[in-house]
Short mmCIF file of C-alpha atoms in Angstrom, two decimals:
data_model
loop_
_atom_site.label_atom_id
_atom_site.label_comp_id
_atom_site.label_asym_id
_atom_site.label_seq_id
_atom_site.Cartn_x
_atom_site.Cartn_y
_atom_site.Cartn_z
CA MET R 417 21.78 -4.73 28.57
CA ALA R 418 18.39 -4.09 28.24
CA ARG R 419 14.97 -5.90 29.30
CA PHE R 420 12.67 -6.80 26.41
CA VAL R 421 8.97 -7.74 26.73
CA LEU R 422 7.71 -9.18 23.63
CA VAL R 423 4.10 -9.07 22.34
CA HIS R 424 3.07 -11.14 19.67
CA GLY R 425 0.32 -10.56 16.82
CA ALA R 426 -2.91 -12.17 15.57
CA PHE R 427 -3.11 -15.97 15.48
CA GLY R 428 0.36 -15.92 17.41
CA GLY R 429 1.53 -16.44 20.78
CA ALA R 430 4.69 -16.31 23.12
CA TRP R 431 5.79 -19.43 20.82
CA SER R 432 6.04 -16.78 17.96
CA TRP R 433 9.36 -15.23 19.43
CA GLN R 434 11.10 -18.45 19.99
CA PRO R 435 13.49 -18.47 17.33
CA ILE R 436 15.25 -15.02 18.55
CA LEU R 437 14.96 -15.54 22.56
CA GLY R 438 18.31 -17.44 22.90
CA ASP R 439 20.23 -14.90 20.67
CA LEU R 440 18.73 -12.10 23.04
CA GLU R 441 19.56 -13.95 26.04
CA SER R 442 23.09 -14.80 24.87
CA ALA R 443 23.67 -11.00 24.10
CA GLY R 444 22.91 -10.55 27.92
CA HIS R 445 19.30 -9.12 27.64
CA THR R 446 16.45 -10.22 29.93
CA VAL R 447 13.61 -11.44 27.48
CA THR R 448 9.93 -12.20 28.69
CA ALA R 449 7.59 -13.17 25.58
CA ILE R 450 3.82 -13.20 26.72
CA ASP R 451 0.83 -14.77 25.64
CA LEU R 452 -2.05 -12.26 25.13
CA PRO R 453 -5.56 -13.20 26.55
CA GLY R 454 -7.10 -16.16 24.68
CA ALA R 455 -3.60 -16.95 22.76
CA GLY R 456 -0.85 -19.29 23.20
CA ASP R 457 -1.44 -21.31 26.19
CA ASP R 458 -3.60 -18.63 27.69
CA GLN R 459 -7.59 -19.92 28.47
CA THR R 460 -9.09 -16.60 28.37
CA PRO R 461 -12.50 -17.28 27.01
CA VAL R 462 -13.24 -15.23 23.57
CA ALA R 463 -15.63 -12.98 25.39
CA GLY R 464 -13.12 -11.71 27.52
CA VAL R 465 -10.52 -11.09 24.74
CA THR R 466 -10.65 -7.31 24.49
CA LEU R 467 -8.07 -4.59 23.82
CA ASP R 468 -8.52 -3.46 27.18
CA ALA R 469 -7.51 -7.17 28.26
CA TYR R 470 -4.42 -6.80 26.32
CA ALA R 471 -3.48 -3.64 27.58
CA GLU R 472 -3.80 -4.92 31.06
CA ARG R 473 -1.91 -7.92 30.82
CA ILE R 474 1.02 -6.15 29.21
CA CYS R 475 1.08 -3.59 31.85
CA ALA R 476 1.20 -6.19 34.59
CA THR R 477 4.02 -8.11 32.80
CA LEU R 478 5.83 -4.63 32.85
CA GLY R 479 5.15 -4.14 36.52
CA GLU R 480 6.94 -7.66 37.19
CA GLY R 481 10.47 -6.08 36.82
CA PRO R 482 11.98 -2.94 38.75
CA GLU R 483 13.76 -1.63 35.46
CA LEU R 484 12.16 -0.11 32.38
CA ALA R 485 11.47 -2.24 29.52
CA ILE R 486 11.84 -1.96 25.63
CA LEU R 487 8.22 -3.08 24.83
CA VAL R 488 8.43 -5.00 21.40
CA GLY R 489 4.89 -5.36 19.40
CA HIS R 490 4.68 -7.56 16.13
CA SER R 491 1.61 -6.80 13.74
CA MET R 492 -1.58 -6.52 15.78
CA GLY R 493 0.77 -6.33 18.79
CA GLY R 494 1.42 -2.66 17.82
CA VAL R 495 -2.09 -1.68 18.65
CA ALA R 496 -1.98 -3.93 22.35
CA ILE R 497 1.53 -2.30 22.90
CA THR R 498 0.29 1.52 21.96
CA GLN R 499 -2.84 1.15 24.12
CA ALA R 500 -0.64 -0.25 27.10
CA ALA R 501 1.87 2.51 26.68
CA ALA R 502 -0.97 5.12 27.06
CA ARG R 503 -1.74 3.53 30.35
CA CYS R 504 1.70 2.81 32.07
CA ALA R 505 4.08 4.88 30.05
CA GLU R 506 6.44 5.36 33.15
CA ARG R 507 7.37 1.63 32.85
CA ILE R 508 8.42 1.74 29.05
CA ALA R 509 12.16 2.57 27.84
CA LEU R 510 11.27 2.18 24.43
CA LEU R 511 8.52 1.04 22.24
CA VAL R 512 9.49 -1.10 19.27
CA TYR R 513 6.99 -1.68 16.38
CA VAL R 514 8.01 -5.30 14.15
CA ALA R 515 5.74 -5.20 11.02
CA ALA R 516 3.20 -3.50 13.35
CA PHE R 517 0.23 -1.36 13.56
CA MET R 518 1.17 1.89 14.91
CA PRO R 519 -2.60 4.02 15.73
CA SER R 520 -3.24 7.53 16.44
CA ASP R 521 -5.73 8.31 19.31
CA GLY R 522 -9.24 6.89 18.21
CA GLN R 523 -7.76 4.53 15.35
CA SER R 524 -8.57 0.91 15.36
CA LEU R 525 -6.56 -1.73 13.44
CA LEU R 526 -9.17 -1.90 11.04
CA ASP R 527 -9.13 1.60 10.49
CA LEU R 528 -5.69 1.54 9.62
CA THR R 529 -6.37 -1.24 7.17
CA ARG R 530 -8.90 1.02 5.39
CA LEU R 531 -6.09 3.28 4.60
CA PRO R 532 -5.33 3.73 0.92
CA GLU R 533 -1.87 2.22 1.47
CA GLY R 534 -3.55 -0.89 3.04
CA ALA R 535 -5.18 -1.65 0.04
CA ASN R 536 -3.16 -4.81 -0.56
CA ASP R 537 -3.43 -6.00 3.21
CA GLN R 538 -3.56 -9.90 2.16
CA VAL R 539 -4.80 -10.79 5.64
CA GLN R 540 -7.98 -8.80 5.41
CA ALA R 541 -8.56 -10.39 1.90
CA ASN R 542 -8.13 -13.85 3.32
CA ILE R 543 -9.44 -14.04 6.88
CA VAL R 544 -12.65 -16.27 7.65
CA ILE R 545 -14.82 -14.73 10.28
CA ASP R 546 -17.16 -16.91 12.23
CA GLY R 547 -18.94 -17.48 15.59
CA GLU R 548 -20.41 -15.33 18.30
CA PRO R 549 -18.31 -13.43 19.52
CA PRO R 550 -16.65 -13.49 16.15
CA VAL R 551 -13.35 -15.15 15.60
CA ALA R 552 -11.21 -14.92 12.56
CA THR R 553 -9.37 -17.71 10.94
CA MET R 554 -7.01 -17.84 8.15
CA PRO R 555 -7.10 -20.56 5.78
CA ASP R 556 -3.57 -22.43 5.48
CA PRO R 557 -2.65 -21.73 2.03
CA SER R 558 -3.40 -18.05 2.41
CA ALA R 559 -1.74 -17.90 5.97
CA ARG R 560 1.54 -19.04 4.03
CA ALA R 561 1.23 -16.33 1.48
CA SER R 562 0.11 -13.75 3.55
CA LEU R 563 2.26 -14.09 6.89
CA MET R 564 5.08 -16.50 6.12
CA ALA R 565 6.06 -16.17 2.32
CA SER R 566 9.83 -16.32 3.01
CA CYS R 567 9.56 -19.16 5.69
CA SER R 568 10.17 -22.66 5.03
CA ALA R 569 7.46 -25.33 4.80
CA GLU R 570 8.48 -26.50 8.33
CA GLN R 571 8.24 -23.19 9.75
CA VAL R 572 4.68 -22.88 8.27
CA ALA R 573 3.71 -26.22 9.19
CA ARG R 574 4.69 -25.56 12.88
CA ALA R 575 3.07 -22.04 13.15
CA ILE R 576 -0.17 -23.55 11.51
CA GLU R 577 0.05 -26.21 14.22
CA LEU R 578 0.50 -23.40 16.88
CA SER R 579 -1.95 -20.94 15.96
CA ARG R 580 -5.49 -20.33 17.34
CA PRO R 581 -8.49 -18.47 16.19
CA GLN R 582 -8.06 -14.75 16.69
CA PRO R 583 -10.84 -12.97 18.48
CA VAL R 584 -12.02 -10.01 16.11
CA ALA R 585 -12.99 -7.43 19.17
CA PRO R 586 -9.17 -6.10 19.62
CA PHE R 587 -9.19 -5.58 15.54
CA ALA R 588 -12.27 -3.11 15.73
CA THR R 589 -11.46 -1.22 18.86
CA PRO R 590 -10.03 2.37 18.63
CA VAL R 591 -6.92 2.69 21.03
CA THR R 592 -7.54 5.51 23.66
CA ILE R 593 -4.48 7.92 24.15
CA PRO R 594 -5.12 10.47 26.85
CA ALA R 595 -3.53 13.88 25.76
CA GLY R 596 0.16 14.01 26.85
CA ALA R 597 0.33 10.31 27.75
CA LEU R 598 2.94 9.27 25.21
CA ASP R 599 4.66 12.45 25.16
CA GLY R 600 8.55 11.77 25.45
CA LEU R 601 8.26 7.92 24.88
CA ARG R 602 10.42 7.24 21.80
CA ARG R 603 9.49 4.76 19.42
CA ALA R 604 11.46 2.32 16.51
CA TYR R 605 10.33 0.24 13.78
CA VAL R 606 11.28 -2.54 11.93
CA HIS R 607 9.90 -2.29 8.55
CA CYS R 608 9.47 -5.26 6.74
CA THR R 609 9.76 -4.58 2.92
CA GLN R 610 8.38 -7.67 1.66
CA ASP R 611 5.26 -7.62 3.70
CA ARG R 612 1.83 -8.97 2.47
CA ALA R 613 -0.10 -8.49 5.78
CA ILE R 614 0.80 -4.76 6.38
CA PRO R 615 1.76 -3.63 2.95
CA PRO R 616 5.24 -1.68 3.10
CA ALA R 617 3.35 1.51 1.98
CA LEU R 618 1.35 1.65 4.93
CA GLN R 619 4.29 0.61 7.12
CA LEU R 620 5.82 3.98 5.75
CA ARG R 621 2.79 6.21 6.20
CA MET R 622 2.78 5.06 9.95
CA ILE R 623 6.31 5.72 10.35
CA ARG R 624 5.85 9.20 9.07
CA GLU R 625 2.83 9.90 11.07
CA HIS R 626 4.78 8.67 14.22
CA PRO R 627 8.36 9.80 13.88
CA CYS R 628 10.82 6.99 15.29
CA VAL R 629 14.33 7.49 16.49
CA ASP R 630 15.23 4.65 14.50
CA VAL R 631 14.07 2.55 11.64
CA VAL R 632 15.72 -0.93 10.18
CA GLU R 633 14.60 -2.29 6.96
CA ILE R 634 14.51 -6.15 6.38
CA ALA R 635 13.85 -7.60 3.27
CA THR R 636 11.56 -10.24 4.43
CA ASP R 637 7.87 -11.32 4.90
CA HIS R 638 5.53 -10.26 7.92
CA SER R 639 7.35 -13.01 10.18
CA PRO R 640 10.85 -12.07 10.59
CA PHE R 641 11.13 -13.86 13.80
CA PHE R 642 11.09 -16.84 11.31
CA SER R 643 11.97 -15.78 8.06
CA ALA R 644 15.01 -13.56 9.07
CA PRO R 645 15.75 -13.84 12.86
CA GLY R 646 19.49 -13.04 12.78
CA GLU R 647 18.36 -9.38 10.89
CA LEU R 648 15.72 -8.98 13.76
CA VAL R 649 18.25 -9.58 16.57
CA ALA R 650 20.65 -7.31 15.31
CA ALA R 651 17.98 -4.60 14.96
CA LEU R 652 16.66 -5.27 18.72
CA ASN R 653 20.31 -5.10 19.73
CA ARG R 654 20.60 -1.69 17.71
CA PHE R 655 17.56 -0.38 19.58
CA ALA R 656 18.67 -1.63 22.89
CA ALA R 657 21.65 0.89 22.45
CA LEU R 658 19.03 3.55 22.37
CA ALA R 659 16.99 2.61 25.57
#
């Protein structure tokens, strides 16, 4: 059985993974879902929410157990786990990207959204940025259409209730990956084919540019932990056999 560390995306928190925790644990896995700085119940001020702080939080969590972990990132969490892996790869058995950004050295999340395949990204089309330091919010109707189109009204309402504004700094910061830092570290991907936040074409481009040992397709939206939890758990169980 495997040890999973789950990292949420923008506007999310550890709560995002709640629908799949029980099934993963019932399968015998050890599972930790974290709040990134400034998200969920974490009270880090906006000025302290950086990609560097994300990587530090993830590496610290990975260091809490003796065994290697399958590190899972959703959406923006893909950038965060990539930066963390560049710093503490020795603690990771497998990187898993769930409808997530998969950057190369020197790329930021925003750089990836500006690629031709990202042209229909409905998050970037609808977010509202305000404040100093700036934070992003999603109007409620846009959040459902962009992030949770396959989810029930109850699931959408609960997610909106728990969501918090997203500091923008981690979007704009490029990852820094020293030469050789990720050599030998394998990746797997959950490709959501009805995603309106990270267009399927952009997901496929990132998979081509960063070959994965396994790719699972799920015909659902950007939030498979809500809209297709059984299929997501099956994918993670499949990946666990690779670790």
